[in-house]
Amino acid sequence: MSQAINRQIVLASRPSGEPSAANFRLVETPVPELADGQVLVRNHFLSLDPYMRGRMNDGKSYADPQPLDAVMLGGTAGEVVASKNSAFAVGDKVVGMGGWQEYFVVDAAQRGVLQKVDTTHIPLSAYLGAVGMPGVTGWYGLVKIINPKAGETVVVSAASGAVGGVVGQLAKARGARAVGLAGGADKCRYVVEELGFDECIDYKQHPDVKSLNAALKAACPKGVDGYFENVGGMILDTVMLRANAFSRIAMCGMIAGYNGEPIPMAAPQLILVNRMKVEGFIVSEHMEVWPEALKELGGLVATGRLKYRESLAEGIASAPEAFLGLLKGRNFGKQLVKLV
């Protein structure tokens, strides 16, 4: 295998403000020979996720900074193409943190660095979305923080995305009313018609709090009991105006502030007035719930009861532009890079 070439995307420089393609660099390196215990994986899919934006900075974020001139970190799904480890055979389908590259070598003796997955009833790519980190993220925020009762109203921002789409469908399965927020008529139509949300509000049609508040009031006649937050800013302010007593907010993402802008909160007193629970979480800190979450998510995907959508960029060279598009909401559903 030593003559094979691995194409990789490395972080060339840290962005000041909005990131650009110039922050990344494509490099080619030979695929190394395997040592005992190692496995060589050919990545078929690379996951692009908003959390990667925080890692590009050197400042304090919940994820450690991405080192410069090193392969961009990220989740991958692929196939074992060579193995010197008895636990993995050539042809095994696996998921791991393979990074923005075509091949990766992993010391598979370390627990948890490489998971074998069954693609009989679940497509390989789904293990990076609905049956992977984004799905478990949605599951955790909904089940462990919002914990909706039948008849309650759950609002989800970025509802057409890989995380938000899961939240609304799980809320519906628990008898709650699901109301989404998404950007554009196509995404809103998908959220209602495909994912089965009760309603979806196109925030692009509502440039200010007053307008969005009226739309939210119409969609949530009984107020809001649970809110899954992916965005921050004006959308959070508006949802808080409609929040019921003892409502719960699962703080998952704040994409409105990913380039370092401040994100003021208009009326934090509502947290007190409404006795709200506002809880931030990072799904990798809750590994104990992953088996339970993946069992439910895998069962729903395998039986066609959990719907999801993917945006595919083709080839490793397309990863930077696809990632920049993700941060601007250009993707529709889970953003992946198809490598094979």
Short mmCIF file of C-alpha atoms in Angstrom, two decimals:
data_model
loop_
_atom_site.label_atom_id
_atom_site.label_comp_id
_atom_site.label_asym_id
_atom_site.label_seq_id
_atom_site.Cartn_x
_atom_site.Cartn_y
_atom_site.Cartn_z
CA MET A 1 0.00 0.00 0.00
CA SER A 2 3.00 2.30 0.50
CA GLN A 3 2.71 3.75 -3.02
CA ALA A 4 -0.89 4.89 -2.42
CA ILE A 5 -1.36 8.64 -2.00
CA ASN A 6 -3.53 10.16 0.71
CA ARG A 7 -5.06 13.56 0.00
CA GLN A 8 -5.71 15.64 3.13
CA ILE A 9 -7.09 19.05 4.06
CA VAL A 10 -5.09 20.83 6.77
CA LEU A 11 -5.79 24.06 8.65
CA ALA A 12 -3.37 26.53 7.05
CA SER A 13 -4.25 29.61 9.11
CA ARG A 14 -6.71 30.76 11.76
CA PRO A 15 -9.59 32.94 10.53
CA SER A 16 -9.98 36.49 11.76
CA GLY A 17 -13.75 36.89 11.74
CA GLU A 18 -15.42 34.97 8.94
CA PRO A 19 -13.43 31.95 7.68
CA SER A 20 -12.49 31.57 4.01
CA ALA A 21 -11.11 28.89 1.69
CA ALA A 22 -7.65 30.46 2.22
CA ASN A 23 -7.65 29.09 5.80
CA PHE A 24 -7.37 25.54 4.37
CA ARG A 25 -4.76 23.73 2.28
CA LEU A 26 -4.88 20.48 0.31
CA VAL A 27 -1.78 18.29 0.78
CA GLU A 28 -0.74 14.87 -0.53
CA THR A 29 1.16 12.35 1.57
CA PRO A 30 2.01 8.67 1.07
CA VAL A 31 -0.18 6.16 2.93
CA PRO A 32 2.10 4.68 5.62
CA GLU A 33 2.83 1.00 6.17
CA LEU A 34 0.85 -0.60 8.99
CA ALA A 35 2.43 -1.57 12.29
CA ASP A 36 1.03 -4.41 14.41
CA GLY A 37 -2.39 -3.59 15.83
CA GLN A 38 -3.09 -0.91 13.23
CA VAL A 39 -5.89 -0.66 10.69
CA LEU A 40 -6.03 1.30 7.43
CA VAL A 41 -9.43 2.79 6.62
CA ARG A 42 -10.53 4.23 3.27
CA ASN A 43 -12.98 6.98 4.17
CA HIS A 44 -16.20 6.91 2.12
CA PHE A 45 -17.91 9.86 3.84
CA LEU A 46 -16.67 12.85 5.83
CA SER A 47 -19.01 14.65 8.22
CA LEU A 48 -19.03 18.45 8.24
CA ASP A 49 -20.42 19.98 11.45
CA PRO A 50 -20.83 23.49 12.88
CA TYR A 51 -18.68 22.71 15.97
CA MET A 52 -15.63 22.63 13.68
CA ARG A 53 -15.86 26.43 13.35
CA GLY A 54 -15.07 26.87 17.06
CA ARG A 55 -12.03 24.62 16.78
CA MET A 56 -10.48 26.82 14.08
CA ASN A 57 -9.96 29.57 16.66
CA ASP A 58 -7.22 29.54 19.27
CA GLY A 59 -9.52 30.92 21.97
CA LYS A 60 -11.58 29.19 24.65
CA SER A 61 -14.32 27.01 23.22
CA TYR A 62 -15.82 23.73 24.33
CA ALA A 63 -13.64 21.89 21.81
CA ASP A 64 -9.83 22.01 21.89
CA PRO A 65 -8.33 24.18 19.13
CA GLN A 66 -7.51 22.49 15.85
CA PRO A 67 -3.67 22.46 15.49
CA LEU A 68 -2.27 24.42 12.53
CA ASP A 69 -0.85 22.44 9.59
CA ALA A 70 -2.57 19.29 10.87
CA VAL A 71 -5.43 17.39 9.21
CA MET A 72 -8.80 18.95 10.06
CA LEU A 73 -10.58 16.84 12.66
CA GLY A 74 -13.94 15.30 11.85
CA GLY A 75 -16.11 12.22 11.87
CA THR A 76 -15.78 9.71 9.03
CA ALA A 77 -17.43 6.52 7.81
CA GLY A 78 -15.56 4.09 5.63
CA GLU A 79 -14.18 0.63 5.00
CA VAL A 80 -11.16 -1.27 6.34
CA VAL A 81 -8.78 -1.82 3.39
CA ALA A 82 -5.84 -3.32 5.32
CA SER A 83 -5.58 -4.70 8.84
CA LYS A 84 -2.93 -5.89 11.26
CA ASN A 85 -5.51 -6.14 14.04
CA SER A 86 -7.48 -9.34 14.71
CA ALA A 87 -10.61 -7.36 15.69
CA PHE A 88 -10.96 -5.81 12.21
CA ALA A 89 -11.09 -7.53 8.84
CA VAL A 90 -10.72 -6.08 5.36
CA GLY A 91 -14.21 -5.07 4.21
CA ASP A 92 -15.51 -4.13 7.67
CA LYS A 93 -17.57 -0.91 7.60
CA VAL A 94 -16.43 1.45 10.34
CA VAL A 95 -16.99 4.92 11.78
CA GLY A 96 -14.44 7.01 13.64
CA MET A 97 -12.76 10.41 13.77
CA GLY A 98 -10.78 9.94 10.59
CA GLY A 99 -10.52 13.64 9.72
CA TRP A 100 -10.59 15.49 6.41
CA GLN A 101 -8.62 12.91 4.41
CA GLU A 102 -9.11 9.95 2.09
CA TYR A 103 -7.28 7.36 4.24
CA PHE A 104 -6.44 7.11 7.88
CA VAL A 105 -4.36 4.73 9.96
CA VAL A 106 -5.61 3.98 13.44
CA ASP A 107 -4.25 1.98 16.35
CA ALA A 108 -7.41 -0.07 16.74
CA ALA A 109 -6.34 -1.53 20.09
CA GLN A 110 -7.49 1.72 21.74
CA ARG A 111 -11.11 1.32 22.83
CA GLY A 112 -13.72 3.34 21.00
CA VAL A 113 -11.54 4.89 18.29
CA LEU A 114 -13.14 2.76 15.59
CA GLN A 115 -16.68 1.32 15.69
CA LYS A 116 -17.82 -1.46 13.42
CA VAL A 117 -21.27 -0.72 11.98
CA ASP A 118 -23.90 -2.88 10.30
CA THR A 119 -25.06 -1.49 6.96
CA THR A 120 -27.69 -4.20 6.28
CA HIS A 121 -30.64 -1.93 7.14
CA ILE A 122 -28.92 1.40 7.81
CA PRO A 123 -26.90 3.19 5.10
CA LEU A 124 -23.25 3.84 5.99
CA SER A 125 -23.70 7.63 5.70
CA ALA A 126 -26.51 7.62 8.30
CA TYR A 127 -23.94 6.71 10.97
CA LEU A 128 -22.59 10.27 10.57
CA GLY A 129 -26.06 11.81 10.87
CA ALA A 130 -29.30 10.44 12.26
CA VAL A 131 -27.63 7.35 13.78
CA GLY A 132 -24.46 9.19 14.79
CA MET A 133 -23.31 12.24 16.70
CA PRO A 134 -25.98 14.64 15.33
CA GLY A 135 -28.79 12.16 16.06
CA VAL A 136 -27.57 11.50 19.60
CA THR A 137 -27.20 15.28 20.11
CA GLY A 138 -30.85 15.78 19.18
CA TRP A 139 -31.90 12.81 21.30
CA TYR A 140 -30.04 14.03 24.38
CA GLY A 141 -31.35 17.59 24.24
CA LEU A 142 -34.91 16.44 23.69
CA VAL A 143 -35.10 13.42 26.00
CA LYS A 144 -32.78 14.45 28.85
CA ILE A 145 -33.28 18.24 28.98
CA ILE A 146 -36.64 19.14 27.38
CA ASN A 147 -38.30 15.81 28.25
CA PRO A 148 -41.65 16.74 26.66
CA LYS A 149 -44.96 15.41 27.87
CA ALA A 150 -47.74 14.56 25.41
CA GLY A 151 -49.57 17.71 24.39
CA GLU A 152 -46.67 20.06 25.12
CA THR A 153 -45.18 22.29 22.40
CA VAL A 154 -41.53 21.91 21.36
CA VAL A 155 -39.87 24.49 19.10
CA VAL A 156 -36.71 23.60 17.15
CA SER A 157 -34.39 26.06 15.38
CA ALA A 158 -32.44 24.90 12.30
CA ALA A 159 -35.23 22.33 12.01
CA SER A 160 -34.22 20.98 8.59
CA GLY A 161 -30.67 20.24 9.74
CA ALA A 162 -29.16 16.95 10.86
CA VAL A 163 -29.81 17.65 14.56
CA GLY A 164 -33.02 19.66 14.39
CA GLY A 165 -34.81 17.20 12.14
CA VAL A 166 -34.24 14.42 14.65
CA VAL A 167 -35.48 16.55 17.58
CA GLY A 168 -38.86 17.29 16.00
CA GLN A 169 -39.49 13.70 14.94
CA LEU A 170 -38.63 12.39 18.41
CA ALA A 171 -40.90 15.03 19.96
CA LYS A 172 -43.77 13.90 17.70
CA ALA A 173 -43.13 10.28 18.67
CA ARG A 174 -43.62 11.34 22.29
CA GLY A 175 -46.96 13.02 21.59
CA ALA A 176 -45.74 16.63 21.59
CA ARG A 177 -46.50 19.39 19.10
CA ALA A 178 -43.38 20.14 17.02
CA VAL A 179 -42.82 23.57 15.50
CA GLY A 180 -39.70 24.21 13.43
CA LEU A 181 -37.78 27.30 12.36
CA ALA A 182 -35.83 27.10 9.10
CA GLY A 183 -34.50 29.39 6.39
CA GLY A 184 -36.48 29.35 3.15
CA ALA A 185 -39.75 27.96 1.81
CA ASP A 186 -38.17 24.70 0.53
CA LYS A 187 -36.70 23.82 3.92
CA CYS A 188 -39.97 24.66 5.70
CA ARG A 189 -41.99 22.53 3.30
CA TYR A 190 -39.63 19.60 3.88
CA VAL A 191 -39.84 20.00 7.69
CA VAL A 192 -43.65 19.74 7.61
CA GLU A 193 -44.27 17.36 4.69
CA GLU A 194 -41.32 14.97 5.05
CA LEU A 195 -40.33 15.17 8.71
CA GLY A 196 -43.90 15.51 10.00
CA PHE A 197 -43.57 18.66 12.13
CA ASP A 198 -46.89 20.40 12.83
CA GLU A 199 -45.65 23.73 11.48
CA CYS A 200 -42.47 25.41 10.30
CA ILE A 201 -41.74 29.13 10.28
CA ASP A 202 -39.46 30.61 7.59
CA TYR A 203 -37.37 33.03 9.67
CA LYS A 204 -36.18 34.74 6.46
CA GLN A 205 -39.72 36.11 6.09
CA HIS A 206 -39.54 37.70 9.55
CA PRO A 207 -36.73 40.27 9.81
CA ASP A 208 -37.57 41.51 13.31
CA VAL A 209 -38.81 40.25 16.68
CA LYS A 210 -42.30 41.71 16.24
CA SER A 211 -42.92 39.87 12.97
CA LEU A 212 -41.39 36.59 14.15
CA ASN A 213 -43.28 36.82 17.43
CA ALA A 214 -46.61 37.06 15.60
CA ALA A 215 -45.74 34.00 13.49
CA LEU A 216 -44.63 32.05 16.55
CA LYS A 217 -47.77 33.00 18.47
CA ALA A 218 -49.92 31.68 15.61
CA ALA A 219 -47.90 28.43 15.39
CA CYS A 220 -47.78 27.91 19.17
CA PRO A 221 -51.23 28.89 20.49
CA LYS A 222 -50.50 27.25 23.85
CA GLY A 223 -47.05 28.84 24.19
CA VAL A 224 -43.69 27.06 24.15
CA ASP A 225 -42.78 24.33 26.68
CA GLY A 226 -39.47 23.20 25.20
CA TYR A 227 -36.98 24.86 22.86
CA PHE A 228 -34.01 23.21 21.17
CA GLU A 229 -31.53 25.99 20.42
CA ASN A 230 -29.10 25.83 17.50
CA VAL A 231 -28.95 29.49 16.52
CA GLY A 232 -29.13 32.18 19.23
CA GLY A 233 -29.72 35.87 18.65
CA MET A 234 -33.11 37.21 17.66
CA ILE A 235 -34.69 33.77 17.36
CA LEU A 236 -33.85 32.94 20.98
CA ASP A 237 -35.21 36.33 22.12
CA THR A 238 -38.49 35.69 20.32
CA VAL A 239 -38.96 32.14 21.59
CA MET A 240 -38.37 33.38 25.15
CA LEU A 241 -41.24 35.84 24.76
CA ARG A 242 -43.56 32.90 24.04
CA ALA A 243 -42.13 30.56 26.69
CA ASN A 244 -44.47 29.06 29.29
CA ALA A 245 -43.81 28.73 33.00
CA PHE A 246 -41.39 25.86 33.71
CA SER A 247 -40.29 25.69 30.06
CA ARG A 248 -36.95 24.09 29.20
CA ILE A 249 -34.28 25.22 26.74
CA ALA A 250 -31.63 22.79 25.50
CA MET A 251 -28.66 24.93 24.42
CA CYS A 252 -26.96 23.00 21.64
CA GLY A 253 -25.49 25.61 19.31
CA MET A 254 -25.13 29.35 18.76
CA ILE A 255 -24.30 29.62 15.08
CA ALA A 256 -25.21 33.35 15.19
CA GLY A 257 -21.95 33.98 17.07
CA TYR A 258 -19.48 31.57 15.47
CA ASN A 259 -17.33 34.33 14.01
CA GLY A 260 -16.85 35.97 17.40
CA GLU A 261 -19.74 38.45 17.35
CA PRO A 262 -21.39 39.14 20.72
CA ILE A 263 -24.86 37.56 21.13
CA PRO A 264 -26.77 39.73 23.59
CA MET A 265 -29.97 38.38 25.14
CA ALA A 266 -32.86 40.87 25.09
CA ALA A 267 -34.84 39.75 28.14
CA PRO A 268 -32.93 37.38 30.44
CA GLN A 269 -35.41 38.26 33.23
CA LEU A 270 -37.86 35.90 31.49
CA ILE A 271 -35.72 33.00 32.75
CA LEU A 272 -36.69 34.04 36.27
CA VAL A 273 -40.27 35.15 35.57
CA ASN A 274 -41.04 31.84 33.83
CA ARG A 275 -38.84 29.68 36.11
CA MET A 276 -37.14 28.36 32.99
CA LYS A 277 -34.46 25.70 32.86
CA VAL A 278 -31.70 26.66 30.42
CA GLU A 279 -29.06 23.96 30.02
CA GLY A 280 -26.08 23.75 27.72
CA PHE A 281 -24.67 20.37 26.79
CA ILE A 282 -22.01 18.65 24.71
CA VAL A 283 -22.99 15.19 23.63
CA SER A 284 -19.49 13.68 23.87
CA GLU A 285 -19.65 14.25 27.65
CA HIS A 286 -22.64 11.91 27.93
CA MET A 287 -21.27 8.68 26.45
CA GLU A 288 -23.34 6.68 28.96
CA VAL A 289 -26.58 7.49 27.04
CA TRP A 290 -25.23 6.73 23.55
CA PRO A 291 -26.24 3.04 23.52
CA GLU A 292 -29.83 3.88 24.54
CA ALA A 293 -30.03 6.77 22.05
CA LEU A 294 -28.51 4.81 19.16
CA LYS A 295 -30.82 1.88 19.80
CA GLU A 296 -33.89 4.10 19.39
CA LEU A 297 -32.45 6.09 16.47
CA GLY A 298 -31.15 3.00 14.65
CA GLY A 299 -34.49 1.22 15.02
CA LEU A 300 -36.39 4.24 13.68
CA VAL A 301 -34.05 4.71 10.69
CA ALA A 302 -33.97 0.97 9.85
CA THR A 303 -37.79 0.86 9.77
CA GLY A 304 -38.15 4.11 7.81
CA ARG A 305 -39.85 5.98 10.66
CA LEU A 306 -37.07 8.54 11.10
CA LYS A 307 -36.51 10.62 7.98
CA TYR A 308 -33.36 12.58 7.18
CA ARG A 309 -31.79 14.34 4.24
CA GLU A 310 -28.19 14.67 3.11
CA SER A 311 -26.26 17.28 1.13
CA LEU A 312 -23.30 15.64 -0.61
CA ALA A 313 -20.18 17.47 -1.77
CA GLU A 314 -18.00 15.36 -4.09
CA GLY A 315 -14.31 14.73 -3.36
CA ILE A 316 -11.95 15.85 -0.60
CA ALA A 317 -11.04 19.11 -2.41
CA SER A 318 -14.67 20.27 -2.06
CA ALA A 319 -14.66 20.04 1.77
CA PRO A 320 -13.64 23.65 2.58
CA GLU A 321 -16.28 25.28 0.36
CA ALA A 322 -18.95 22.84 1.59
CA PHE A 323 -18.01 23.68 5.19
CA LEU A 324 -18.19 27.45 4.56
CA GLY A 325 -21.60 26.88 2.94
CA LEU A 326 -22.79 24.94 6.00
CA LEU A 327 -21.99 27.92 8.24
CA LYS A 328 -24.18 30.08 5.98
CA GLY A 329 -27.06 27.58 5.90
CA ARG A 330 -26.55 26.64 2.23
CA ASN A 331 -26.74 22.94 3.01
CA PHE A 332 -30.05 21.09 3.18
CA GLY A 333 -30.00 18.44 5.92
CA LYS A 334 -26.78 16.70 6.94
CA GLN A 335 -23.68 18.00 5.13
CA LEU A 336 -21.33 15.24 4.01
CA VAL A 337 -18.37 14.96 1.67
CA LYS A 338 -18.52 11.82 -0.50
CA LEU A 339 -15.00 10.47 -0.97
CA VAL A 340 -15.59 7.21 -2.87
#
